[in-house]
mmCIF file of C-alpha atoms and ligand atoms in Angstrom:
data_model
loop_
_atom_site.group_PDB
_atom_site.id
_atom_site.type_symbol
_atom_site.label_atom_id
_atom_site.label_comp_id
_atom_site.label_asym_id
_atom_site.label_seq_id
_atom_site.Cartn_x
_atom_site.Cartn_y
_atom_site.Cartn_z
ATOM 1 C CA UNK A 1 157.191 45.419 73.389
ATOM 2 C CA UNK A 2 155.686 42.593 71.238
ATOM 3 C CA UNK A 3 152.438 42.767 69.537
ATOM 4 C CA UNK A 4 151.100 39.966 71.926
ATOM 5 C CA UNK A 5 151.888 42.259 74.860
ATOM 6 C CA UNK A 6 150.579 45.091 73.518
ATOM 7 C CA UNK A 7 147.332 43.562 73.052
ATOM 8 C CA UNK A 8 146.919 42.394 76.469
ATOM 9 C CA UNK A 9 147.787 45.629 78.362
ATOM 10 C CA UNK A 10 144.441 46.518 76.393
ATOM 11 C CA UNK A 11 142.708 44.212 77.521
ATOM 12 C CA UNK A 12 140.826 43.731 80.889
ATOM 13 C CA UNK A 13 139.920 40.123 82.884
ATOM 14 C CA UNK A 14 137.402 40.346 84.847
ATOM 15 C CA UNK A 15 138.215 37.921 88.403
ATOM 16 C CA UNK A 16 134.963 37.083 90.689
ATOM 17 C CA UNK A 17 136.518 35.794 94.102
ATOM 18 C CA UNK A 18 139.262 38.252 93.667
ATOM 19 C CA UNK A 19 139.325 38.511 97.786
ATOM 20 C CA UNK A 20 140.257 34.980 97.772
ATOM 21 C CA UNK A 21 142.401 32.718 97.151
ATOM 22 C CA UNK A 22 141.885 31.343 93.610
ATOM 23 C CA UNK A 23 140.789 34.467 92.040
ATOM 24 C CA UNK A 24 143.299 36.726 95.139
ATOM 25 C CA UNK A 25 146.598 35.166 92.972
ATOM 26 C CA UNK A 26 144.899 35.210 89.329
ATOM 27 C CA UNK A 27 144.170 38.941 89.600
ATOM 28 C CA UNK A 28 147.795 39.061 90.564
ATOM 29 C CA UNK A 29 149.467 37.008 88.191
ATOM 30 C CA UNK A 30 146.851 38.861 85.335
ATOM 31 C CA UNK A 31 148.248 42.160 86.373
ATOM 32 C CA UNK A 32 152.088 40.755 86.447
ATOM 33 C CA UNK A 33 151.556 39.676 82.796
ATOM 34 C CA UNK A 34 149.811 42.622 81.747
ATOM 35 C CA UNK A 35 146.235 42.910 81.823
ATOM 36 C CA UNK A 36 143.768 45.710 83.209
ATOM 37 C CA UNK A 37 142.159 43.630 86.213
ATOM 38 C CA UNK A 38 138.623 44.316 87.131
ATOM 39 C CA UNK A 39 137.529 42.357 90.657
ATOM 40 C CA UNK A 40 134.139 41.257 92.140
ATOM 41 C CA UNK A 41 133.627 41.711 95.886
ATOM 42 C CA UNK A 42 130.150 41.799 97.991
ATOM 43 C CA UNK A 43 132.522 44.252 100.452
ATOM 44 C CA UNK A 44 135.305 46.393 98.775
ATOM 45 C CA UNK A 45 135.486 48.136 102.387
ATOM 46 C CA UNK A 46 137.187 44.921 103.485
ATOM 47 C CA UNK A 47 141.392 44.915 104.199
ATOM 48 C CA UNK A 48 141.609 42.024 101.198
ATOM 49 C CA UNK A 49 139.940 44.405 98.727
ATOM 50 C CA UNK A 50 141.496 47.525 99.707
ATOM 51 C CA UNK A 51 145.110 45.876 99.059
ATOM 52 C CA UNK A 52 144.050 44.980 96.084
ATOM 53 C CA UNK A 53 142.591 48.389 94.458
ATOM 54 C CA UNK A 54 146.557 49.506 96.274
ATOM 55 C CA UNK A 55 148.058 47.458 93.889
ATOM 56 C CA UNK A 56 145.863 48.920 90.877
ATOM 57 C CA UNK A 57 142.817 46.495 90.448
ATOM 58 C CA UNK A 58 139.673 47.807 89.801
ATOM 59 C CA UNK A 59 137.169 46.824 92.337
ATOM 60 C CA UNK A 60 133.350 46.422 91.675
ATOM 61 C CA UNK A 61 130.615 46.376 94.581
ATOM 62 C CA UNK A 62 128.681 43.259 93.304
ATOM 63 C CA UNK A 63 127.229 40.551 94.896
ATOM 64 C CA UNK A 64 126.044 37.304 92.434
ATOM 65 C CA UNK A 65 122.924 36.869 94.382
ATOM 66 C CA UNK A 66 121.569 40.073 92.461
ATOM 67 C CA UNK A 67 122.614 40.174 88.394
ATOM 68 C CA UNK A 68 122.030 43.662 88.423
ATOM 69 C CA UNK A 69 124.644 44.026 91.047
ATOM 70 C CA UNK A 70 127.450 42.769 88.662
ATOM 71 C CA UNK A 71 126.197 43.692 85.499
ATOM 72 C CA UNK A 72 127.758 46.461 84.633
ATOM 73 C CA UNK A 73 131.214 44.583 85.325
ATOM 74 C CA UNK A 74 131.069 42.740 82.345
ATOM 75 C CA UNK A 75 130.755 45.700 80.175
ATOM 76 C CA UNK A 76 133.815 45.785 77.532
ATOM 77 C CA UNK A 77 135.833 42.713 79.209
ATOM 78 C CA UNK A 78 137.824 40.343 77.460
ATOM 79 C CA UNK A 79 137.838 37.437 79.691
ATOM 80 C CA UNK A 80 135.965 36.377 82.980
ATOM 81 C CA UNK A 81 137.498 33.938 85.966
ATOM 82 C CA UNK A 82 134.844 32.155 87.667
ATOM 83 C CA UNK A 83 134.817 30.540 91.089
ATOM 84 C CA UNK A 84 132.518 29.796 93.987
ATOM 85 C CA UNK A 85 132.846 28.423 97.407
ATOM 86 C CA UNK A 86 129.834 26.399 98.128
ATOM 87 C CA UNK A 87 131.454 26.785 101.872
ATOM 88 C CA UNK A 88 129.876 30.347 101.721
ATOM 89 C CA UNK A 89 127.124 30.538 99.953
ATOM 90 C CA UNK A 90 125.382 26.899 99.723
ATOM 91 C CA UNK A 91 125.355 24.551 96.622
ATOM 92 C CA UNK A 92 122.026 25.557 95.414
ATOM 93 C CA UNK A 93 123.084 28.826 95.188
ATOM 94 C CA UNK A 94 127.138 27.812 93.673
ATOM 95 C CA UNK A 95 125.101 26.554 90.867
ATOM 96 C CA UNK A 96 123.090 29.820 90.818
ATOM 97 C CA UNK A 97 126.293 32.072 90.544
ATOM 98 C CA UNK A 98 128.016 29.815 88.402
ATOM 99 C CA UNK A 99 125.145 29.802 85.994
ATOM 100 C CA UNK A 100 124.630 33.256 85.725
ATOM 101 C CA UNK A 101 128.666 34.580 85.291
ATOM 102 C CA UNK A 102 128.276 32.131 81.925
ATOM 103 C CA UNK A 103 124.777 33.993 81.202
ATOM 104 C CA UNK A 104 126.619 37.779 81.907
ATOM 105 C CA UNK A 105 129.365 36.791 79.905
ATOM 106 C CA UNK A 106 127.539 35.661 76.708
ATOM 107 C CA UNK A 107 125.541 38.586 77.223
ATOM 108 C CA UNK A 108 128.769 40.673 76.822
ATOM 109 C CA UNK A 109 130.320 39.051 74.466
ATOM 110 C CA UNK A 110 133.197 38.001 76.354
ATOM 111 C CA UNK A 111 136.416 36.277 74.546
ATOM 112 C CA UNK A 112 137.721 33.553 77.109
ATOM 113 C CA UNK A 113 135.778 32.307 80.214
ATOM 114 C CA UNK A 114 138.271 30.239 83.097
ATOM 115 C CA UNK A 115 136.270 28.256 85.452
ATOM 116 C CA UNK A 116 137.649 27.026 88.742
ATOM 117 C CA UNK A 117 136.414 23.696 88.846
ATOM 118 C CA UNK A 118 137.336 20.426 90.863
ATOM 119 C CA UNK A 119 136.116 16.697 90.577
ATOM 120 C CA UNK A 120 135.488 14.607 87.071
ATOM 121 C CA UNK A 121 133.719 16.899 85.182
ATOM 122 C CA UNK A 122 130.814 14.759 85.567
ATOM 123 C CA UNK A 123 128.518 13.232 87.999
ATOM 124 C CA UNK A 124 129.677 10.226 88.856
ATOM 125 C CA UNK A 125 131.512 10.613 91.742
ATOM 126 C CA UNK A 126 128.674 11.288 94.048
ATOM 127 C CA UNK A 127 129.727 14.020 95.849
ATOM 128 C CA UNK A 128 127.598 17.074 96.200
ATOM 129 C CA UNK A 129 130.356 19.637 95.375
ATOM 130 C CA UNK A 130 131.495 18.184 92.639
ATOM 131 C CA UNK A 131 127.869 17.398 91.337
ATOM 132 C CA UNK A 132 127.322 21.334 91.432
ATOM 133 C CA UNK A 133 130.537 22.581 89.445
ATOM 134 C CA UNK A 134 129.441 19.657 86.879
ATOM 135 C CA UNK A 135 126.236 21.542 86.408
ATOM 136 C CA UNK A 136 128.260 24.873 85.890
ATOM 137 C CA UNK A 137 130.963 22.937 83.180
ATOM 138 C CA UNK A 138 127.747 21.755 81.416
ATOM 139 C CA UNK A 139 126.607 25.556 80.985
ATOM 140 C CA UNK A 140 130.059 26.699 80.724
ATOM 141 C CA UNK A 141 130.387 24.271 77.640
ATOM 142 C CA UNK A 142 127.003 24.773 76.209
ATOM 143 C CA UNK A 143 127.534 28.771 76.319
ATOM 144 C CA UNK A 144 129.237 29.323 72.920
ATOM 145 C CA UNK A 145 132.202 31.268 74.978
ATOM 146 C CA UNK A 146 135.723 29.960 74.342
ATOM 147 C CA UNK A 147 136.368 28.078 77.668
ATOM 148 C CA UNK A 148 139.099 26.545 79.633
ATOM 149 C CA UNK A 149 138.071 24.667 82.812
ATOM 150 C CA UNK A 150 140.482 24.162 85.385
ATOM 151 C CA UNK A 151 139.881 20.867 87.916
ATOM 152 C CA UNK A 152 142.612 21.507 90.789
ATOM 153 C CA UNK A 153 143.313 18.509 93.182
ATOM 154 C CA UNK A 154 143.685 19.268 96.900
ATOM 155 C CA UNK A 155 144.465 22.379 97.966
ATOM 156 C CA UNK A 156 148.111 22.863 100.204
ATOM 157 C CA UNK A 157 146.318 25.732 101.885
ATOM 158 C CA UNK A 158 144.308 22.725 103.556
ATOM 159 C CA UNK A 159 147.541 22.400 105.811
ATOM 160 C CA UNK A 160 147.802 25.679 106.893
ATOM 161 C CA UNK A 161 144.952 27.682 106.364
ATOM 162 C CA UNK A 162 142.532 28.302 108.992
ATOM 163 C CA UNK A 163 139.218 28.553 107.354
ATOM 164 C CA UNK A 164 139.924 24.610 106.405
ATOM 165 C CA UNK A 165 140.572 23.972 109.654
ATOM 166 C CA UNK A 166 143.432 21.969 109.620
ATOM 167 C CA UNK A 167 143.823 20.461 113.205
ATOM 168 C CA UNK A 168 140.503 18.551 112.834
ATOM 169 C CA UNK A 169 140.114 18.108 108.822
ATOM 170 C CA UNK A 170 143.652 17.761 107.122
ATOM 171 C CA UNK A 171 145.605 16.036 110.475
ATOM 172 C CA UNK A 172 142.880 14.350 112.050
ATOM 173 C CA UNK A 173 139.777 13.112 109.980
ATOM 174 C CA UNK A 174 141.054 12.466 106.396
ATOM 175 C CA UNK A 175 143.865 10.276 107.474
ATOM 176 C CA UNK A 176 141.253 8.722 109.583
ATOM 177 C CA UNK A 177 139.343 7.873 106.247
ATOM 178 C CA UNK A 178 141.722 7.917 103.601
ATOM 179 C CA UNK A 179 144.386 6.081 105.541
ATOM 180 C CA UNK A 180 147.944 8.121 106.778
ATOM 181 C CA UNK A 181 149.718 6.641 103.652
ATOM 182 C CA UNK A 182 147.212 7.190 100.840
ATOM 183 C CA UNK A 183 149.007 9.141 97.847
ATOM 184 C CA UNK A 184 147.317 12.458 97.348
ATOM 185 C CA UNK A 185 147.352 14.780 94.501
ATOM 186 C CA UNK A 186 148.667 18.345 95.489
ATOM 187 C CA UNK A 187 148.173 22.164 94.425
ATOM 188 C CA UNK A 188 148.681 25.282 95.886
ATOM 189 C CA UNK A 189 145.219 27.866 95.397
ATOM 190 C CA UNK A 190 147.920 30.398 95.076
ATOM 191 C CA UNK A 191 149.495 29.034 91.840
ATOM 192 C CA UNK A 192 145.973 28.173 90.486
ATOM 193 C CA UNK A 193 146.293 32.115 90.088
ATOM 194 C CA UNK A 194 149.870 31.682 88.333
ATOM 195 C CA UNK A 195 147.935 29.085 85.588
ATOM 196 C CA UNK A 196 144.978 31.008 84.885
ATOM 197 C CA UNK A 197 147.478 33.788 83.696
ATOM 198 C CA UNK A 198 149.122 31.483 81.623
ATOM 199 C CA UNK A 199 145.768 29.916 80.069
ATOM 200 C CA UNK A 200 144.814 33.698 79.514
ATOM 201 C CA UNK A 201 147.740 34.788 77.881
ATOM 202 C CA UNK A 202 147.611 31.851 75.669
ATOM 203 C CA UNK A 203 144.432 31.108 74.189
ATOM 204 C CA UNK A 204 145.198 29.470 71.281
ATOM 205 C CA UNK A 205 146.647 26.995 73.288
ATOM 206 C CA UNK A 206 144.072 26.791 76.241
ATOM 207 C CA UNK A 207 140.825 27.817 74.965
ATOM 208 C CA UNK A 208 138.416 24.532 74.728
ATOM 209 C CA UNK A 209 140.952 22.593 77.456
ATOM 210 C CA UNK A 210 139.653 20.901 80.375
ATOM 211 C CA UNK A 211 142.595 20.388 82.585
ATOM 212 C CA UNK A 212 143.225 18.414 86.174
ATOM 213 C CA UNK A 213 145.862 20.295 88.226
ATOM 214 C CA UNK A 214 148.159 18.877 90.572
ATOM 215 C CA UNK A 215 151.644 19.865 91.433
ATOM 216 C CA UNK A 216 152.625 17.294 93.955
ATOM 217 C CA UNK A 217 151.778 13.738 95.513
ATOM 218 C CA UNK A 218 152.279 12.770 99.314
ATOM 219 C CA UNK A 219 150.620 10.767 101.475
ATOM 220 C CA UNK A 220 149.120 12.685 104.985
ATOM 221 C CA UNK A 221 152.189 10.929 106.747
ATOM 222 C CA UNK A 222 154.778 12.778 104.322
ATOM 223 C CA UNK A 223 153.505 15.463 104.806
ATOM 224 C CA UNK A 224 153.578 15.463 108.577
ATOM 225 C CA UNK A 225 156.911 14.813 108.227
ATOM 226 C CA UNK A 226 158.047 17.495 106.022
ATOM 227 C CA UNK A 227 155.854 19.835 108.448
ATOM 228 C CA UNK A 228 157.330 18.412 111.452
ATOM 229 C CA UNK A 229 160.818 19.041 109.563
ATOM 230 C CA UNK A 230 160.472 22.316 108.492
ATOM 231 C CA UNK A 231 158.879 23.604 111.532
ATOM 232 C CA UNK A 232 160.007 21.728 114.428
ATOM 233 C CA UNK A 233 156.695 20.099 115.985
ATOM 234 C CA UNK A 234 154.285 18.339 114.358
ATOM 235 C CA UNK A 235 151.195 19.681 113.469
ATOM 236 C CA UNK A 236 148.281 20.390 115.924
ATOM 237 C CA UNK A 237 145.142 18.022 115.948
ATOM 238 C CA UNK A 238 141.859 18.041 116.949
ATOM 239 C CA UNK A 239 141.105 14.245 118.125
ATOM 240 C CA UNK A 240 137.343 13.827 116.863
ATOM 241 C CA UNK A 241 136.362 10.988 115.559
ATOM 242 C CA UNK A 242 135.303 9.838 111.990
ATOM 243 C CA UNK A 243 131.825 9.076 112.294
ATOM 244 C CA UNK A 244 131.274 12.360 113.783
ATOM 245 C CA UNK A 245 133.016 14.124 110.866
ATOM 246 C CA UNK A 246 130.576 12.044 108.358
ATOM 247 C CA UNK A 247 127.353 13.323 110.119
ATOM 248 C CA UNK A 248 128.734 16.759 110.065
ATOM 249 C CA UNK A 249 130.147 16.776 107.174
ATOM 250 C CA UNK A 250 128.923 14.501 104.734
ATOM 251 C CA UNK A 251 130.204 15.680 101.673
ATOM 252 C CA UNK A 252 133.921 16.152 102.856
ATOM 253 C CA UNK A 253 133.312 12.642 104.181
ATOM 254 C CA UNK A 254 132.001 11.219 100.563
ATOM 255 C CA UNK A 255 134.950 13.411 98.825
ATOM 256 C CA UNK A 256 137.612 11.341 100.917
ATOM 257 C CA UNK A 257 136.219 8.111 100.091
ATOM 258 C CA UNK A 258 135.756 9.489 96.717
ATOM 259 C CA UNK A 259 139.410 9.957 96.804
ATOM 260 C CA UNK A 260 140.571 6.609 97.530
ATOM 261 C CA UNK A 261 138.904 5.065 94.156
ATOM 262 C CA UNK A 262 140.249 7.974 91.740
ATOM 263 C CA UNK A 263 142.371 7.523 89.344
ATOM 264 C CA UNK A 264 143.915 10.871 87.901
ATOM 265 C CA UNK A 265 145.451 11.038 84.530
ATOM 266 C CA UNK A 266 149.456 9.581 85.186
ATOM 267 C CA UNK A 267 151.282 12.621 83.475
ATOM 268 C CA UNK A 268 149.326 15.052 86.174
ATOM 269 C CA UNK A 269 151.891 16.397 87.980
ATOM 270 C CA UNK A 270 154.244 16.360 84.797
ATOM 271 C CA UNK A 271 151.132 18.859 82.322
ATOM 272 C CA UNK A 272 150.474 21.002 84.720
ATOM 273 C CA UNK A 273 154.436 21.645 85.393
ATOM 274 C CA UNK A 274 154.498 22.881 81.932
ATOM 275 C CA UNK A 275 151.949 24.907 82.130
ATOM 276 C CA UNK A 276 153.035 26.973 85.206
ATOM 277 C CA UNK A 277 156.638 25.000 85.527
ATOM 278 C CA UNK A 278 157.372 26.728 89.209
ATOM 279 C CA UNK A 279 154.020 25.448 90.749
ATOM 280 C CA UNK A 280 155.249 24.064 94.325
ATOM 281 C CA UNK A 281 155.807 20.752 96.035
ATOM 282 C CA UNK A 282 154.642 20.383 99.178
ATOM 283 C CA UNK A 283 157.877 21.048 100.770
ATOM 284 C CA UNK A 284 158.751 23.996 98.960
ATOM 285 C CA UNK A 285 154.854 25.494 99.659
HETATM 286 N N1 LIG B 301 139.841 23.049 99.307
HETATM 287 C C1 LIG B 301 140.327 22.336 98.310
HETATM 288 O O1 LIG B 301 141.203 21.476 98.468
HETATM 289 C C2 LIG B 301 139.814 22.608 96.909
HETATM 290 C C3 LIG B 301 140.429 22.007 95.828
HETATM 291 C C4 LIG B 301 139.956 22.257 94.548
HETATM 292 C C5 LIG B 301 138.877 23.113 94.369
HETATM 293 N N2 LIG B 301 138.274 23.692 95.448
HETATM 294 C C6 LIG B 301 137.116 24.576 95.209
HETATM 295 O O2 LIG B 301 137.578 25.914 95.258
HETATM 296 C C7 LIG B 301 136.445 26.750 95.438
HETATM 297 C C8 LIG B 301 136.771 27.864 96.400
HETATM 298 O O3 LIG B 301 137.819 28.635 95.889
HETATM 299 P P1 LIG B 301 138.683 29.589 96.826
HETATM 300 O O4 LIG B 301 139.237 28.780 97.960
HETATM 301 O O5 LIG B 301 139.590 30.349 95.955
HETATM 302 O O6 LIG B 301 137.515 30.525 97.415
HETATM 303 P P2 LIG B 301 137.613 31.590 98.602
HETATM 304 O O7 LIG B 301 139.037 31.909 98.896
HETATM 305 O O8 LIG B 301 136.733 31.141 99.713
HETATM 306 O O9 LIG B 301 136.948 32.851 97.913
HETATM 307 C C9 LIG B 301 135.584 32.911 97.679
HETATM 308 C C10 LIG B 301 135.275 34.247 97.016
HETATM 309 O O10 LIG B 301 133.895 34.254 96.649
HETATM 310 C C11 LIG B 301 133.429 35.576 96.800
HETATM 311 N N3 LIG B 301 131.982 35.519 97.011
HETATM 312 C C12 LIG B 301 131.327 34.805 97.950
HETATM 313 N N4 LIG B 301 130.011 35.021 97.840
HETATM 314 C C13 LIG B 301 129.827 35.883 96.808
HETATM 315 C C14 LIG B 301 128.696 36.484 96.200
HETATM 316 N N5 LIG B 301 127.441 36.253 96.653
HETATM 317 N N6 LIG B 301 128.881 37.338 95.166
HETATM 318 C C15 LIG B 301 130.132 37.597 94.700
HETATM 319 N N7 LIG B 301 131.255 37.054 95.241
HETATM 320 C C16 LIG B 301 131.101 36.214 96.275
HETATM 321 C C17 LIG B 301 134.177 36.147 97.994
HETATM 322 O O11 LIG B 301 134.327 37.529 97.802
HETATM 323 P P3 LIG B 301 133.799 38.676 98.824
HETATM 324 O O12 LIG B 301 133.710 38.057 100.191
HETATM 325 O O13 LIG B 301 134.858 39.741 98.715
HETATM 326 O O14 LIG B 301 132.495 39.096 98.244
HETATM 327 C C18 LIG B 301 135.540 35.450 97.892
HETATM 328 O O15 LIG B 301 136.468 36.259 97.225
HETATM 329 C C19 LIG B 301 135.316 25.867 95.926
HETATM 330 O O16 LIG B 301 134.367 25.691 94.908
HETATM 331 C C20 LIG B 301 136.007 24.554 96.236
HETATM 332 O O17 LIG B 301 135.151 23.430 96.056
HETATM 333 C C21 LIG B 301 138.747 23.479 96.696
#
């Protein structure tokens, strides 16, 4: 075993959203590569968690509305991975949570902090949920803790996976807005999971980063087709119409127009590959 190994398998991360999907894959990819995996969940009860502690991750009770809750999770970690879903708990409060992983993790001492971002980085894009994980970056960077922020483009699971919906968001409404044959940057949440290993593992090389993920670009209408390929039908939709979808949802809505004036670094696609060089196409997810 090489030193580098041996040093991990001493070390633990500690992975908030480890019931979902983000922080679900990094605690496995963490564990495949070695390290002692502590997770976060408000319900350890649940199916999700109880797979998990299976499969030999440590699971803490915690919930980040209380910072007494998690506390004691931080104690003797080596790195943190941070996410929110502003889907669940509200924006005000994805700052909140955000805000006070970088506080418990200074605290502590901790080596390497991973944040799940998305967006710029900034606040110009006007959209609320990227407004909020610009907040978080700003403490994230001001905290003194080595960093690496990750800023993933859409997520496959937007296809597919029912909590997003996908008869009425991903087929119906953002082709309505972004047009069927807009180019859209691509990753899979699941191998989100597979680079936060490798930024882990190599900190030297990751540690200070800031980098935009995408593994894939295809318009809505390729991707229909390669649905409608693999699985004989196209997929279902949910006819509703646009303007009902921006009073509903107006920062989805401002996200897709958002989307048709961003430009994202050319060699996307081509630096995340060699980060995590299996992350999937669209076809192959
Ligand atoms: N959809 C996209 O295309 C896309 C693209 C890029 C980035 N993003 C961003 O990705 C983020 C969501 O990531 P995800 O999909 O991996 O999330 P997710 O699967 O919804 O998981 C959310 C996790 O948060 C935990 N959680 C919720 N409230 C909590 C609390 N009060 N205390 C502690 N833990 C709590 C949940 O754990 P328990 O229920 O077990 O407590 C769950 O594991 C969002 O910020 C979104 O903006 C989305």
């Amino acid at each position: 075993m090489n030193q580098i190994m041996q040093e991990i398998m001493e070390k633990t991360v500690l992975v908030f959203g480890v019931t979902g999907r983000q922080g679900g894959a990094a605690a496995v990819y963490l564990q495949k590569a070695g390290w002692k995996v502590r997770g976060v969940s408000r319900n350890p009860e649940k199916d999700k968690a109880k797979k998990m502690v299976a499969a030999g991750i440590e699971m803490v009770k915690g919930n980040l509305d209380d910072p007494e809750t998690v506390k004691d999770a931080f104690s003797g970690v080596h790195g943190v991975f941070s996410v929110q879903n502003p889907w669940i708990t509200g924006l005000k409060k994805e700052v909140e949570h955000g805000r006070r992983i970088v506080d418990l993790a200074s605290d502590a001492g901790v080596k390497h902090l991973v944040y799940a971002s998305a967006g710029t980085g900034d606040k110009s894009t006007g959209v609320p949920h990227f407004n909020t994980k610009a907040e978080i970056e700003e403490s994230v960077k001001a905290s003194g803790i080595p960093f690496t922020i990750l800023r993933s483009a859409s997520f496959m699971e937007l296809m597919r996976d029912k909590d997003f919906l996908p008869p009425l968001v991903m087929w119906n409404v953002m082709p309505k807005i972004i047009g069927d044959e807009f180019p859209v940057i691509w990753i899979s949440a699941h191998d989100v999971g597979a680079v936060t290993a490798s930024v882990f593992n190599n900190p030297g090389e990751f540690a200070g980063k800031e980098l935009q993920l995408a593994a894939d670009k295809q318009s809505v209408k390729e991707c229909r087709e390669i649905y409608t390929s693999l699985y004989g039908n196209p997929p279902k939709r949910i006819p509703a119409p646009a303007w009902l979808f921006k009073l509903m949802q107006k920062d989805l809505y401002k996200m897709f127009l958002w989307m048709l004036q961003y430009k994202e670094p050319e060699s996307i696609i081509e630096d995340t590959r060699k980060i995590y060089p299996e992350a999937l196409t669209v076809e192959k997810w």
